[in-house]
Amino acid sequence: MENLDKKLQLQHQIKEKEVLQSELSTLKKEAKVYKQQQNSNVFFLANKDNVFSECKRTLDNLAKEYKDMESAGPSEDQGEE
């Protein structure tokens, strides 16, 4: 069951990053982008291209992790109920 929860969480994060990437790609070149500090309610002005690149890297890593989970096949946790 834990493996299924992890897959669902990864799917949610992947979808979230895909939406963010789409939104960033439609912004005008001179648009201002603010990035939230982790674990904080503080936002700082950021470079749009840097934020887009970071989003793409994160999306690639999440997709790779999800693909690895899929290729691993059923885990030991799924057999127990």
PDB file of C-alpha atoms in Angstrom:
ATOM      1  CA  MET A   1       0.000   0.000   0.000  1.00  0.00           C
ATOM      2  CA  GLU A   2       2.898   2.321   0.744  1.00  0.00           C
ATOM      3  CA  ASN A   3       4.171   1.886  -2.823  1.00  0.00           C
ATOM      4  CA  LEU A   4       0.755   2.892  -4.207  1.00  0.00           C
ATOM      5  CA  ASP A   5       0.692   6.009  -2.019  1.00  0.00           C
ATOM      6  CA  LYS A   6       4.170   6.958  -3.244  1.00  0.00           C
ATOM      7  CA  LYS A   7       3.078   6.504  -6.879  1.00  0.00           C
ATOM      8  CA  LEU A   8       0.014   8.675  -6.346  1.00  0.00           C
ATOM      9  CA  GLN A   9       2.116  11.328  -4.663  1.00  0.00           C
ATOM     10  CA  LEU A  10       4.605  11.265  -7.550  1.00  0.00           C
ATOM     11  CA  GLN A  11       1.776  11.528 -10.102  1.00  0.00           C
ATOM     12  CA  HIS A  12       0.407  14.554  -8.257  1.00  0.00           C
ATOM     13  CA  GLN A  13       3.837  16.232  -8.123  1.00  0.00           C
ATOM     14  CA  ILE A  14       4.468  15.508 -11.813  1.00  0.00           C
ATOM     15  CA  LYS A  15       1.120  17.043 -12.792  1.00  0.00           C
ATOM     16  CA  GLU A  16       1.842  20.063 -10.583  1.00  0.00           C
ATOM     17  CA  LYS A  17       5.239  20.624 -12.234  1.00  0.00           C
ATOM     18  CA  GLU A  18       3.757  20.166 -15.731  1.00  0.00           C
ATOM     19  CA  VAL A  19       1.190  22.888 -15.011  1.00  0.00           C
ATOM     20  CA  LEU A  20       3.890  25.177 -13.591  1.00  0.00           C
ATOM     21  CA  GLN A  21       6.099  24.599 -16.637  1.00  0.00           C
ATOM     22  CA  SER A  22       3.189  25.366 -18.955  1.00  0.00           C
ATOM     23  CA  GLU A  23       2.346  28.556 -17.073  1.00  0.00           C
ATOM     24  CA  LEU A  24       5.958  29.726 -17.079  1.00  0.00           C
ATOM     25  CA  SER A  25       6.336  29.081 -20.796  1.00  0.00           C
ATOM     26  CA  THR A  26       3.351  31.310 -21.609  1.00  0.00           C
ATOM     27  CA  LEU A  27       4.655  34.338 -19.689  1.00  0.00           C
ATOM     28  CA  LYS A  28       6.095  37.314 -21.536  1.00  0.00           C
ATOM     29  CA  LYS A  29       9.870  37.602 -21.526  1.00  0.00           C
ATOM     30  CA  GLU A  30       9.830  40.621 -19.182  1.00  0.00           C
ATOM     31  CA  ALA A  31       7.272  39.128 -16.754  1.00  0.00           C
ATOM     32  CA  LYS A  32       8.228  39.139 -13.087  1.00  0.00           C
ATOM     33  CA  VAL A  33       8.339  35.798 -11.315  1.00  0.00           C
ATOM     34  CA  TYR A  34       8.480  35.332  -7.581  1.00  0.00           C
ATOM     35  CA  LYS A  35       9.776  32.209  -5.907  1.00  0.00           C
ATOM     36  CA  GLN A  36       8.636  31.138  -2.453  1.00  0.00           C
ATOM     37  CA  GLN A  37      11.274  30.338   0.101  1.00  0.00           C
ATOM     38  CA  GLN A  38      10.959  26.747   1.233  1.00  0.00           C
ATOM     39  CA  ASN A  39       9.021  26.341   4.507  1.00  0.00           C
ATOM     40  CA  SER A  40       8.229  30.048   4.560  1.00  0.00           C
ATOM     41  CA  ASN A  41       5.653  32.585   3.440  1.00  0.00           C
ATOM     42  CA  VAL A  42       8.369  34.831   2.008  1.00  0.00           C
ATOM     43  CA  PHE A  43       8.666  35.355  -1.769  1.00  0.00           C
ATOM     44  CA  PHE A  44      11.659  36.732  -3.658  1.00  0.00           C
ATOM     45  CA  LEU A  45      11.945  38.052  -7.193  1.00  0.00           C
ATOM     46  CA  ALA A  46      13.501  35.366  -9.400  1.00  0.00           C
ATOM     47  CA  ASN A  47      14.713  35.021 -12.962  1.00  0.00           C
ATOM     48  CA  LYS A  48      11.995  33.399 -15.100  1.00  0.00           C
ATOM     49  CA  ASP A  49      14.490  31.318 -17.096  1.00  0.00           C
ATOM     50  CA  ASN A  50      16.134  30.002 -13.925  1.00  0.00           C
ATOM     51  CA  VAL A  51      12.785  29.052 -12.406  1.00  0.00           C
ATOM     52  CA  PHE A  52      11.768  27.337 -15.672  1.00  0.00           C
ATOM     53  CA  SER A  53      15.049  25.384 -15.793  1.00  0.00           C
ATOM     54  CA  GLU A  54      14.693  24.323 -12.162  1.00  0.00           C
ATOM     55  CA  CYS A  55      11.114  23.230 -12.803  1.00  0.00           C
ATOM     56  CA  LYS A  56      12.204  21.186 -15.838  1.00  0.00           C
ATOM     57  CA  ARG A  57      14.991  19.488 -13.845  1.00  0.00           C
ATOM     58  CA  THR A  58      12.588  18.644 -11.038  1.00  0.00           C
ATOM     59  CA  LEU A  59      10.015  17.323 -13.498  1.00  0.00           C
ATOM     60  CA  ASP A  60      12.641  15.142 -15.195  1.00  0.00           C
ATOM     61  CA  ASN A  61      13.764  13.739 -11.826  1.00  0.00           C
ATOM     62  CA  LEU A  62      10.182  13.008 -10.752  1.00  0.00           C
ATOM     63  CA  ALA A  63       9.406  11.323 -14.082  1.00  0.00           C
ATOM     64  CA  LYS A  64      12.556   9.186 -13.792  1.00  0.00           C
ATOM     65  CA  GLU A  65      11.671   8.198 -10.222  1.00  0.00           C
ATOM     66  CA  TYR A  66       8.136   7.265 -11.295  1.00  0.00           C
ATOM     67  CA  LYS A  67       9.423   5.271 -14.270  1.00  0.00           C
ATOM     68  CA  ASP A  68      11.862   3.433 -11.994  1.00  0.00           C
ATOM     69  CA  MET A  69       8.996   2.545  -9.641  1.00  0.00           C
ATOM     70  CA  GLU A  70       6.926   1.277 -12.569  1.00  0.00           C
ATOM     71  CA  SER A  71       9.762  -0.845 -13.957  1.00  0.00           C
ATOM     72  CA  ALA A  72      10.512  -2.326 -10.525  1.00  0.00           C
ATOM     73  CA  GLY A  73       7.230  -4.209 -10.748  1.00  0.00           C
ATOM     74  CA  PRO A  74       5.070  -5.205  -7.809  1.00  0.00           C
ATOM     75  CA  SER A  75       6.714  -4.701  -4.471  1.00  0.00           C
ATOM     76  CA  GLU A  76       6.566  -6.927  -1.418  1.00  0.00           C
ATOM     77  CA  ASP A  77       4.070  -4.507   0.180  1.00  0.00           C
ATOM     78  CA  GLN A  78       1.417  -5.152  -2.483  1.00  0.00           C
ATOM     79  CA  GLY A  79       1.123  -8.862  -1.680  1.00  0.00           C
ATOM     80  CA  GLU A  80       0.121  -8.223   1.935  1.00  0.00           C
ATOM     81  CA  GLU A  81      -3.477  -7.503   2.909  1.00  0.00           C
TER      82      GLU A  81
END
